[in-house]
mmCIF file of the C-alpha atoms, coordinates in Angstrom:
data_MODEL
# 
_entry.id   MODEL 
# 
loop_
_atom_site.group_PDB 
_atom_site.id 
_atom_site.type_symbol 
_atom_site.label_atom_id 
_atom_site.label_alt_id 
_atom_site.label_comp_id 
_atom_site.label_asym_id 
_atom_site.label_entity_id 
_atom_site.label_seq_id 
_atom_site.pdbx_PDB_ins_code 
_atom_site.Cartn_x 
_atom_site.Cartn_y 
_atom_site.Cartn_z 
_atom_site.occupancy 
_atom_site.B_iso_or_equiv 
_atom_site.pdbx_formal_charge 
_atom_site.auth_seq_id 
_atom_site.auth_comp_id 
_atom_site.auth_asym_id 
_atom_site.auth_atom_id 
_atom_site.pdbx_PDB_model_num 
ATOM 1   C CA . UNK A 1 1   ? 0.000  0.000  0.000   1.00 0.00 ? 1   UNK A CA 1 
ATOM 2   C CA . UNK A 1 2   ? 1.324  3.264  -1.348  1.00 0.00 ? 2   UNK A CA 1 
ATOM 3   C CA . UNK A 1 3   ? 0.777  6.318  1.593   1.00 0.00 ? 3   UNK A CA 1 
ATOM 4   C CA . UNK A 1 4   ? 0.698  9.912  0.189   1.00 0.00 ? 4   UNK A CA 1 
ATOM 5   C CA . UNK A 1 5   ? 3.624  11.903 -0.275  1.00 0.00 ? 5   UNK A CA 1 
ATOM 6   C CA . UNK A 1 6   ? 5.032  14.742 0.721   1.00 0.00 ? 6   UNK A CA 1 
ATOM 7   C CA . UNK A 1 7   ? 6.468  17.329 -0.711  1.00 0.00 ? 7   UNK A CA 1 
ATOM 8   C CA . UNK A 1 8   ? 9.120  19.953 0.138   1.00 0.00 ? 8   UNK A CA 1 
ATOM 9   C CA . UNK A 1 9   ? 9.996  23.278 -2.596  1.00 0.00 ? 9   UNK A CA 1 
ATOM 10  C CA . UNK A 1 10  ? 12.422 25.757 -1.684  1.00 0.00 ? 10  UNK A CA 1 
ATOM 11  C CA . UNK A 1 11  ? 14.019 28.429 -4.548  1.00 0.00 ? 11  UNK A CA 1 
ATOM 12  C CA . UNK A 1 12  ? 17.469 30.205 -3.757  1.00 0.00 ? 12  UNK A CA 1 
ATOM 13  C CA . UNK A 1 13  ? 18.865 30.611 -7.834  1.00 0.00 ? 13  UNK A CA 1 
ATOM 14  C CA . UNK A 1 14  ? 17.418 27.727 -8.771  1.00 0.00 ? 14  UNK A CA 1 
ATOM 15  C CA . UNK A 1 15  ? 13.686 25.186 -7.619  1.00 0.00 ? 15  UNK A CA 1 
ATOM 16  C CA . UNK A 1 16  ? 14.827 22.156 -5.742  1.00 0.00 ? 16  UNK A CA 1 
ATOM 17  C CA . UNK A 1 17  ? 11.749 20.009 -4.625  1.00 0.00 ? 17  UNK A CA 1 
ATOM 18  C CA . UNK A 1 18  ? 11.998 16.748 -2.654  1.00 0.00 ? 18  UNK A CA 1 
ATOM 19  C CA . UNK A 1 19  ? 9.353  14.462 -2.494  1.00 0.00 ? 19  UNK A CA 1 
ATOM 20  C CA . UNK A 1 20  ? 9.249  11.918 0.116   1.00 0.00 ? 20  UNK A CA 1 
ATOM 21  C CA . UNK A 1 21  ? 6.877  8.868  -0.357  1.00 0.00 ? 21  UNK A CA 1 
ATOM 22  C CA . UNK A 1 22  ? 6.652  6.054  2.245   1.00 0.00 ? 22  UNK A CA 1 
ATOM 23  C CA . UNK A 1 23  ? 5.540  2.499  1.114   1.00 0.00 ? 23  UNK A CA 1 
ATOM 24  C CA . UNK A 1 24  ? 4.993  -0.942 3.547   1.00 0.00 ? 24  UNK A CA 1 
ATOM 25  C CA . UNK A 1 25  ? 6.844  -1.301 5.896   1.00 0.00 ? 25  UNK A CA 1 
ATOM 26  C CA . UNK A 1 26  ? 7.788  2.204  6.266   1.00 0.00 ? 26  UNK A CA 1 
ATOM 27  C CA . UNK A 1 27  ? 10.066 1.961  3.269   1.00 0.00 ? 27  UNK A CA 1 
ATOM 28  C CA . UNK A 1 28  ? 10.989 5.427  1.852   1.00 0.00 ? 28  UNK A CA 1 
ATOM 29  C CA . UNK A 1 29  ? 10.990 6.552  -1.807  1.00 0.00 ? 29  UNK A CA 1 
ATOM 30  C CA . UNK A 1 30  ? 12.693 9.789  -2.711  1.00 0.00 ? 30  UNK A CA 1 
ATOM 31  C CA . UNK A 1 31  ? 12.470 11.586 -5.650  1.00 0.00 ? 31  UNK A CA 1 
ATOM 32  C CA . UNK A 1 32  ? 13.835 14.940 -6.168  1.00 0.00 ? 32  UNK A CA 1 
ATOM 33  C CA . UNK A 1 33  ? 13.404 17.487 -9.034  1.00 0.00 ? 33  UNK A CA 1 
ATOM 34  C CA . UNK A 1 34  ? 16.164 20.297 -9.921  1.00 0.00 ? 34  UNK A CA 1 
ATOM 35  C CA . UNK A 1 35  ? 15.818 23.228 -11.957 1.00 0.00 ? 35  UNK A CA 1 
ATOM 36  C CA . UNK A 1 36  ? 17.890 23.861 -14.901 1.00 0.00 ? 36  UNK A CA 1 
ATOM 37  C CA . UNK A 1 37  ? 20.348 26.106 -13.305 1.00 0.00 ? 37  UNK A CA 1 
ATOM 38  C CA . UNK A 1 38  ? 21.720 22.960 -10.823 1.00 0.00 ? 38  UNK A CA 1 
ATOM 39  C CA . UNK A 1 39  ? 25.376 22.352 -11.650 1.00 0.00 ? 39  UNK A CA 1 
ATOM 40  C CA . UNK A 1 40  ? 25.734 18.533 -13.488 1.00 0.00 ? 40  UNK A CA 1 
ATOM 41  C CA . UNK A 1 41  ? 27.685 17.716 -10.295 1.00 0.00 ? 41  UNK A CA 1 
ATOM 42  C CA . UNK A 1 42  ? 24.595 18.503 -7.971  1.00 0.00 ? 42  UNK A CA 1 
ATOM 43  C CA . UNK A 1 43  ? 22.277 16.115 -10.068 1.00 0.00 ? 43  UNK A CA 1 
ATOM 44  C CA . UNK A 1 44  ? 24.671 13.449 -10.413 1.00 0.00 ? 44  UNK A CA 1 
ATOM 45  C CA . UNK A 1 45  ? 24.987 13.677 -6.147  1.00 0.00 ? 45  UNK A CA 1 
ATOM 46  C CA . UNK A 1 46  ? 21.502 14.199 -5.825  1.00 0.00 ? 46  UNK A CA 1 
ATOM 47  C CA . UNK A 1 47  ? 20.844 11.198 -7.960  1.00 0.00 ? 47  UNK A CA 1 
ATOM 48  C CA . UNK A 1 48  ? 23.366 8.967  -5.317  1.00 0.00 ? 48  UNK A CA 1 
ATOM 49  C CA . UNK A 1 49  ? 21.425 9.941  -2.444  1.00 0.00 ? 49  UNK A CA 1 
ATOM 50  C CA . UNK A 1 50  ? 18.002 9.296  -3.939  1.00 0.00 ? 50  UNK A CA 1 
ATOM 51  C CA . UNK A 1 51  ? 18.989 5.782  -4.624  1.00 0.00 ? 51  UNK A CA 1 
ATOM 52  C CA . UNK A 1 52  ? 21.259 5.206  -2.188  1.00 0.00 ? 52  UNK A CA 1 
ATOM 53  C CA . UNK A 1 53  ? 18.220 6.636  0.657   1.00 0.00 ? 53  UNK A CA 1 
ATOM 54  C CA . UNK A 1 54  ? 15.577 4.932  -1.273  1.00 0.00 ? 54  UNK A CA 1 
ATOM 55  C CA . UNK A 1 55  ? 14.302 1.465  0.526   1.00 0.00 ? 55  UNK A CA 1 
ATOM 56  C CA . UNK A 1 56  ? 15.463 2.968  3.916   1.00 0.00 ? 56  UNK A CA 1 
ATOM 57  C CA . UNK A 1 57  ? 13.639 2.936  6.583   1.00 0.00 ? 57  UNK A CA 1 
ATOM 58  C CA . UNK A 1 58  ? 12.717 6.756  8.074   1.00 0.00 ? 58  UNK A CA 1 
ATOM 59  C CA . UNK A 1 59  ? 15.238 6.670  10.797  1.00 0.00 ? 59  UNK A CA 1 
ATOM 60  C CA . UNK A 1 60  ? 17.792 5.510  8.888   1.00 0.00 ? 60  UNK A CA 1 
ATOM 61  C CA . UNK A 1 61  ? 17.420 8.333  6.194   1.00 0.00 ? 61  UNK A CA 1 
ATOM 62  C CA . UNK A 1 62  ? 17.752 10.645 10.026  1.00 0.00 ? 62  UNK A CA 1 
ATOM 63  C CA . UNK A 1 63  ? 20.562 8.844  10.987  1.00 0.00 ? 63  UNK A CA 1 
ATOM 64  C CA . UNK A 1 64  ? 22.783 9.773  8.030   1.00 0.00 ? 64  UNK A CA 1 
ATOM 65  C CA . UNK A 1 65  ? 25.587 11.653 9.328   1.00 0.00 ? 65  UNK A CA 1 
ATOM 66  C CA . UNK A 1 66  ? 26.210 15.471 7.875   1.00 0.00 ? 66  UNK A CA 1 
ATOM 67  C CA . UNK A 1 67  ? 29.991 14.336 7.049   1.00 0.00 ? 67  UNK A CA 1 
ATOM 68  C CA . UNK A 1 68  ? 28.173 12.192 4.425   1.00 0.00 ? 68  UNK A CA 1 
ATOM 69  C CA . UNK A 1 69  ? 28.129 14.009 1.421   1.00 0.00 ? 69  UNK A CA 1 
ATOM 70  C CA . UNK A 1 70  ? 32.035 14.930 1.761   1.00 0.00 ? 70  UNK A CA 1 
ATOM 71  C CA . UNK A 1 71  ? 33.029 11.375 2.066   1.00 0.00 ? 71  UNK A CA 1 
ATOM 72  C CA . UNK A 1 72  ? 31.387 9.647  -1.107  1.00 0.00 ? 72  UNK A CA 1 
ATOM 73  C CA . UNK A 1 73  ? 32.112 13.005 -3.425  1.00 0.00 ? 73  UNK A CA 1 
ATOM 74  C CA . UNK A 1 74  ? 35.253 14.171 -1.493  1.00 0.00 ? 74  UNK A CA 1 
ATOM 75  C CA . UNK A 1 75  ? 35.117 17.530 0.682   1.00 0.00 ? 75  UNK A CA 1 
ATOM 76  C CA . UNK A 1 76  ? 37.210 19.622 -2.058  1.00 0.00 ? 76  UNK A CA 1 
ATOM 77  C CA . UNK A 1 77  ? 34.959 18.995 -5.023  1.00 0.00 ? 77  UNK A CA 1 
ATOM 78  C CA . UNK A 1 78  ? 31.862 19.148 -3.350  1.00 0.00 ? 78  UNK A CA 1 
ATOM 79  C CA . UNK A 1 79  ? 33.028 22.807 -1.388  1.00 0.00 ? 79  UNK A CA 1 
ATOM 80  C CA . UNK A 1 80  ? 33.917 24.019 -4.799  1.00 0.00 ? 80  UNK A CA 1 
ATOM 81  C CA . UNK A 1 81  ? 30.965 23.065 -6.817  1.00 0.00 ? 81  UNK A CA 1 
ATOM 82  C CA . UNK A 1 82  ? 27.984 22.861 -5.263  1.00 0.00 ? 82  UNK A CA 1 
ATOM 83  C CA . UNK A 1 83  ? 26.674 23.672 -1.261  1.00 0.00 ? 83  UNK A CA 1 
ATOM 84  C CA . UNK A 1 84  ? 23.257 22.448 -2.925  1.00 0.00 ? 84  UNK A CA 1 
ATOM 85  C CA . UNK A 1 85  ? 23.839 18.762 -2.375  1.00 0.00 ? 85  UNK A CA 1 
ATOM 86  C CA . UNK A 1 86  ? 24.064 19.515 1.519   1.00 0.00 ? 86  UNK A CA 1 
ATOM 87  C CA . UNK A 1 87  ? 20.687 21.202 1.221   1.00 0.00 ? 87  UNK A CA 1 
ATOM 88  C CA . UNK A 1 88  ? 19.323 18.737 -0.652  1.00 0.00 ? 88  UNK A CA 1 
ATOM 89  C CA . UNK A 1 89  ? 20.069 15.906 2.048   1.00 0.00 ? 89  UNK A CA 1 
ATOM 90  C CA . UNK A 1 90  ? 18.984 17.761 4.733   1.00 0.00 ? 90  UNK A CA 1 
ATOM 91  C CA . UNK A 1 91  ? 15.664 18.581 3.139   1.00 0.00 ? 91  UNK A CA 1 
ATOM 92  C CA . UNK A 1 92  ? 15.560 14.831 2.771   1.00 0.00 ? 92  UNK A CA 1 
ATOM 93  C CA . UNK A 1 93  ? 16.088 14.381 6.095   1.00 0.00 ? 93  UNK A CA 1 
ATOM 94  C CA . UNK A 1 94  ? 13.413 17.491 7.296   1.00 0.00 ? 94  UNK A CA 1 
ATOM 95  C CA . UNK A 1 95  ? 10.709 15.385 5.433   1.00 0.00 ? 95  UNK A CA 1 
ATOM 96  C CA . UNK A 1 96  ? 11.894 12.413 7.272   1.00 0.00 ? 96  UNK A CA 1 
ATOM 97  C CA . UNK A 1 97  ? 11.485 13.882 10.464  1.00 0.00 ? 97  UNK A CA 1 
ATOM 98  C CA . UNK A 1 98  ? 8.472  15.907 9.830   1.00 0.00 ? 98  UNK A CA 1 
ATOM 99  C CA . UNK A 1 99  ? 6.790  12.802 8.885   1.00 0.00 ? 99  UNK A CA 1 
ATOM 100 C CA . UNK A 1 100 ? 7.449  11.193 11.949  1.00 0.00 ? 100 UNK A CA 1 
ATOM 101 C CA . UNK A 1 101 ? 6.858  14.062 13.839  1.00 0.00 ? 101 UNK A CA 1 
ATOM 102 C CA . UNK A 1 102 ? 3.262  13.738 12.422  1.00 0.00 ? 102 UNK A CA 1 
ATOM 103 C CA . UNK A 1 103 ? 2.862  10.562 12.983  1.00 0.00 ? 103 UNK A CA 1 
ATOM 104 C CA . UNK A 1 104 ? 3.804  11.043 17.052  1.00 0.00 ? 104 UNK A CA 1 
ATOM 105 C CA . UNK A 1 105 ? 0.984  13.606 17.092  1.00 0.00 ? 105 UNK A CA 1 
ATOM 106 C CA . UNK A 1 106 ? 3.939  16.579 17.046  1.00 0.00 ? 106 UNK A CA 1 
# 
């Protein structure tokens, strides 16, 4: 059984919305979409962490640590080209939580 979904939109220069659907067993399925002004590097990270976060269950996607995103794209690269990816995970995470929050009547 397929739950709804929610969604989270921000703009800075460019739309980033993440989309957060949770199937049996409290399996998560993320799916983001990018503007056209996201850097090639940001959609290929983005891209990791959908799949690598999808199937997880919501705590896991909390417990990701925030040294994450340095560690599988290396800290240089990603502090040169694109802060967006560390939004993008902890928007991931913020529907995560908020949906959990919900669920504890918070």
């Amino acid at each position: 059984m397929t739950r709804p979904c929610y969604v989270l939109k921000a703009s800075c220069t460019d739309t980033v919305g993440i989309f957060l659907r949770v199937g049996d067993g409290d399996r998560v399925h993320f799916a983001v979409s990018l503007g056209p002004m996201v850097q090639t590097l940001t959609r290929a990270m983005t891209t990791i962490l959908c799949r690598g976060l999808n199937g997880a269950g919501l705590q896991e996607v909390l417990a990701v640590p925030p040294d994450f995103v340095p560690r599988i794209a290396g800290a240089g690269l990603v502090r040169l080209r694109s802060q967006t990816v560390y939004y993008v995970l902890s928007r991931m995470k913020t529907a995560a939580r908020m949906l959990l929050d919900r669920r504890n009547g918070g």
